[in-house]
Amino acid sequence: MRILVCKDYNEVSQKAAQMILSQITLKPNCVLGLATGSTPIGMYENLVTMYQQGLVDFSEVQTFNLDEYLSISPTNEQSYHYFMNEYLFNHVNIDKNHIHIPNGMADSMQEECIRYEQLIKDVGGIDIQVLGIGHNAHIGFNEPTINFEKGTHIVELDESTRQANARFFNHIDEVPKYAITMGTGSIFKSRKIMLLATGTSKAQAIHDMVYGKVQPEVPASILQFHHDVVLILDEEAASLLLDGDYKRV
Ligand code: GLP
């Protein structure tokens, strides 16, 4: 696990965008795994600027998002469909047919999980997966539980996750109770993983992920076993890590 520590959020965002740019430059038809949440917003803004400057071409890129709330329409401002259009897809030359986000409104959610997992396989897997991390160390919407889930599945959100995400809604009661998410197994199969975290509120989760026992109660801890993971942190998120374990950039 490579750990890079940046001065602040802006530098984390720039560094992350540069890594995506390098990936697309190396392989123009690459498959990106994308995340939502406040953390990657700066990375998306940097990518939009790079696109406007002619530095990056999304025309052959395929994307797979990690997750979506259940029973929220894609036009709802709180949906992850809306988020992705707002922060990235509406501003770059991606082919709309190359965008994949789990459908939280499918008639059969069980079939949707199978369909999504199969789609990832059909395109040959994810080249680089972007992740944020929850305060309880969740990745995607894989909440702490008693087993690592292999594939895309339905999950009941933790009360702490609903509280954390309530800031985007008018009231906590509006925060969905369920979501569809790629499993820790689907995430783990990605060729590269880049996890972003900023702020002191993420320091404990980062500490537990890096040093703790690998266990489903700390979903991100599985990344200790992955062969190509980079964490891009600001100083606050890295504040519980030992100096020698990371590189300042
Ligand atoms: C949500 C998303 C995660 C994200 C997490 C942290 O729960 N499903 O993918 O990593 O929030 O979000 P934030 O970056 O806003 O702290």
PDB file of N, CA, C and O and ligand atoms in Angstrom, residues 35-40 66-67 69 80 131-135 138-141 161 165 167-168 202, ligand 1:
ATOM      1  N   ALA A  35     -16.492   7.137  -7.685  1.00  0.00           N
ATOM      2  CA  ALA A  35     -17.120   7.253  -6.362  1.00  0.00           C
ATOM      3  C   ALA A  35     -17.834   8.597  -6.235  1.00  0.00           C
ATOM      4  O   ALA A  35     -17.509   9.553  -6.949  1.00  0.00           O
ATOM      5  N   THR A  36     -18.761   8.638  -5.296  1.00  0.00           N
ATOM      6  CA  THR A  36     -19.454   9.897  -4.982  1.00  0.00           C
ATOM      7  C   THR A  36     -19.049  10.329  -3.567  1.00  0.00           C
ATOM      8  O   THR A  36     -18.063   9.839  -3.039  1.00  0.00           O
ATOM      9  N   GLY A  37     -19.797  11.250  -2.979  1.00  0.00           N
ATOM     10  CA  GLY A  37     -19.411  11.802  -1.670  1.00  0.00           C
ATOM     11  C   GLY A  37     -18.707  13.126  -1.897  1.00  0.00           C
ATOM     12  O   GLY A  37     -18.354  13.458  -3.038  1.00  0.00           O
ATOM     13  N   SER A  38     -18.468  13.875  -0.832  1.00  0.00           N
ATOM     14  CA  SER A  38     -17.842  15.199  -1.021  1.00  0.00           C
ATOM     15  C   SER A  38     -16.368  15.093  -1.391  1.00  0.00           C
ATOM     16  O   SER A  38     -15.843  15.955  -2.087  1.00  0.00           O
ATOM     17  N   THR A  39     -15.694  14.045  -0.914  1.00  0.00           N
ATOM     18  CA  THR A  39     -14.240  13.975  -1.113  1.00  0.00           C
ATOM     19  C   THR A  39     -13.802  14.045  -2.585  1.00  0.00           C
ATOM     20  O   THR A  39     -12.902  14.822  -2.898  1.00  0.00           O
ATOM     21  N   PRO A  40     -14.396  13.270  -3.506  1.00  0.00           N
ATOM     22  CA  PRO A  40     -13.870  13.321  -4.882  1.00  0.00           C
ATOM     23  C   PRO A  40     -14.336  14.516  -5.715  1.00  0.00           C
ATOM     24  O   PRO A  40     -13.936  14.635  -6.880  1.00  0.00           O
ATOM     25  N   LEU A  66     -19.743   3.092  -8.029  1.00  0.00           N
ATOM     26  CA  LEU A  66     -19.779   2.122  -6.938  1.00  0.00           C
ATOM     27  C   LEU A  66     -21.177   1.777  -6.471  1.00  0.00           C
ATOM     28  O   LEU A  66     -21.476   0.640  -6.134  1.00  0.00           O
ATOM     29  N   ASP A  67     -22.038   2.820  -6.402  1.00  0.00           N
ATOM     30  CA  ASP A  67     -23.277   2.589  -5.653  1.00  0.00           C
ATOM     31  C   ASP A  67     -24.361   3.600  -6.011  1.00  0.00           C
ATOM     32  O   ASP A  67     -24.113   4.574  -6.726  1.00  0.00           O
ATOM     33  N   TYR A  69     -28.415   4.945  -4.153  1.00  0.00           N
ATOM     34  CA  TYR A  69     -29.501   4.725  -3.189  1.00  0.00           C
ATOM     35  C   TYR A  69     -30.634   3.950  -3.850  1.00  0.00           C
ATOM     36  O   TYR A  69     -30.837   4.054  -5.065  1.00  0.00           O
ATOM     37  N   TYR A  80     -27.090   9.530  -6.874  1.00  0.00           N
ATOM     38  CA  TYR A  80     -25.701   9.530  -7.339  1.00  0.00           C
ATOM     39  C   TYR A  80     -25.632   9.686  -8.860  1.00  0.00           C
ATOM     40  O   TYR A  80     -24.617  10.129  -9.397  1.00  0.00           O
ATOM     41  N   LEU A 131     -11.951   5.471  -4.641  1.00  0.00           N
ATOM     42  CA  LEU A 131     -12.760   5.264  -3.434  1.00  0.00           C
ATOM     43  C   LEU A 131     -12.648   6.458  -2.494  1.00  0.00           C
ATOM     44  O   LEU A 131     -11.589   7.084  -2.418  1.00  0.00           O
ATOM     45  N   GLY A 132     -13.733   6.724  -1.768  1.00  0.00           N
ATOM     46  CA  GLY A 132     -13.668   7.550  -0.574  1.00  0.00           C
ATOM     47  C   GLY A 132     -13.709   6.566   0.585  1.00  0.00           C
ATOM     48  O   GLY A 132     -13.581   5.355   0.386  1.00  0.00           O
ATOM     49  N   ILE A 133     -13.921   7.057   1.781  1.00  0.00           N
ATOM     50  CA  ILE A 133     -14.070   6.138   2.921  1.00  0.00           C
ATOM     51  C   ILE A 133     -15.067   6.744   3.898  1.00  0.00           C
ATOM     52  O   ILE A 133     -15.091   7.960   4.110  1.00  0.00           O
ATOM     53  N   GLY A 134     -15.914   5.892   4.467  1.00  0.00           N
ATOM     54  CA  GLY A 134     -16.865   6.370   5.476  1.00  0.00           C
ATOM     55  C   GLY A 134     -16.181   6.492   6.829  1.00  0.00           C
ATOM     56  O   GLY A 134     -15.090   5.945   7.035  1.00  0.00           O
ATOM     57  N   HIS A 135     -16.828   7.190   7.755  1.00  0.00           N
ATOM     58  CA  HIS A 135     -16.245   7.324   9.100  1.00  0.00           C
ATOM     59  C   HIS A 135     -16.103   5.963   9.767  1.00  0.00           C
ATOM     60  O   HIS A 135     -15.239   5.758  10.603  1.00  0.00           O
ATOM     61  N   HIS A 138     -16.371   2.300   5.819  1.00  0.00           N
ATOM     62  CA  HIS A 138     -17.049   1.653   4.694  1.00  0.00           C
ATOM     63  C   HIS A 138     -16.450   2.120   3.374  1.00  0.00           C
ATOM     64  O   HIS A 138     -15.917   3.222   3.268  1.00  0.00           O
ATOM     65  N   ILE A 139     -16.506   1.246   2.372  1.00  0.00           N
ATOM     66  CA  ILE A 139     -16.092   1.613   1.015  1.00  0.00           C
ATOM     67  C   ILE A 139     -17.281   1.282   0.100  1.00  0.00           C
ATOM     68  O   ILE A 139     -17.912   0.252   0.263  1.00  0.00           O
ATOM     69  N   GLY A 140     -17.549   2.183  -0.870  1.00  0.00           N
ATOM     70  CA  GLY A 140     -18.822   2.082  -1.578  1.00  0.00           C
ATOM     71  C   GLY A 140     -19.862   2.227  -0.489  1.00  0.00           C
ATOM     72  O   GLY A 140     -19.783   3.137   0.343  1.00  0.00           O
ATOM     73  N   PHE A 141     -20.824   1.301  -0.443  1.00  0.00           N
ATOM     74  CA  PHE A 141     -21.746   1.258   0.701  1.00  0.00           C
ATOM     75  C   PHE A 141     -21.581  -0.080   1.424  1.00  0.00           C
ATOM     76  O   PHE A 141     -22.533  -0.616   1.973  1.00  0.00           O
ATOM     77  N   THR A 161     -24.056   6.189   8.900  1.00  0.00           N
ATOM     78  CA  THR A 161     -23.890   6.599   7.496  1.00  0.00           C
ATOM     79  C   THR A 161     -25.048   7.510   7.090  1.00  0.00           C
ATOM     80  O   THR A 161     -24.854   8.525   6.423  1.00  0.00           O
ATOM     81  N   ASN A 165     -24.697  11.332   5.866  1.00  0.00           N
ATOM     82  CA  ASN A 165     -25.165  11.772   4.548  1.00  0.00           C
ATOM     83  C   ASN A 165     -26.407  12.657   4.624  1.00  0.00           C
ATOM     84  O   ASN A 165     -26.831  13.210   3.607  1.00  0.00           O
ATOM     85  N   ARG A 167     -26.629  15.523   5.614  1.00  0.00           N
ATOM     86  CA  ARG A 167     -26.335  16.918   5.273  1.00  0.00           C
ATOM     87  C   ARG A 167     -26.745  17.267   3.841  1.00  0.00           C
ATOM     88  O   ARG A 167     -26.912  18.428   3.511  1.00  0.00           O
ATOM     89  N   PHE A 168     -26.900  16.248   2.994  1.00  0.00           N
ATOM     90  CA  PHE A 168     -27.308  16.510   1.613  1.00  0.00           C
ATOM     91  C   PHE A 168     -28.830  16.555   1.456  1.00  0.00           C
ATOM     92  O   PHE A 168     -29.336  16.914   0.405  1.00  0.00           O
ATOM     93  N   LYS A 202     -11.729  11.553   9.351  1.00  0.00           N
ATOM     94  CA  LYS A 202     -11.422  10.282   8.672  1.00  0.00           C
ATOM     95  C   LYS A 202     -10.155   9.619   9.236  1.00  0.00           C
ATOM     96  O   LYS A 202      -9.795   8.510   8.823  1.00  0.00           O
TER      97      LYS A 202
HETATM   98  C1  GLP B   1     -20.936   7.619   0.897  1.00  0.00           C
HETATM   99  C2  GLP B   1     -20.485   6.888  -0.363  1.00  0.00           C
HETATM  100  C3  GLP B   1     -19.041   6.447  -0.259  1.00  0.00           C
HETATM  101  C4  GLP B   1     -18.183   7.604   0.218  1.00  0.00           C
HETATM  102  C5  GLP B   1     -18.630   8.029   1.598  1.00  0.00           C
HETATM  103  C6  GLP B   1     -17.795   9.148   2.185  1.00  0.00           C
HETATM  104  O1  GLP B   1     -21.375   6.782   1.879  1.00  0.00           O
HETATM  105  N1  GLP B   1     -21.299   5.757  -0.659  1.00  0.00           N
HETATM  106  O2  GLP B   1     -18.609   5.976  -1.517  1.00  0.00           O
HETATM  107  O3  GLP B   1     -16.832   7.211   0.251  1.00  0.00           O
HETATM  108  O4  GLP B   1     -19.966   8.478   1.466  1.00  0.00           O
HETATM  109  O5  GLP B   1     -18.268  10.383   1.738  1.00  0.00           O
HETATM  110  P1  GLP B   1     -17.565  11.766   1.934  1.00  0.00           P
HETATM  111  O6  GLP B   1     -16.495  11.833   0.916  1.00  0.00           O
HETATM  112  O7  GLP B   1     -18.651  12.771   1.693  1.00  0.00           O
HETATM  113  O8  GLP B   1     -17.043  11.806   3.328  1.00  0.00           O
END
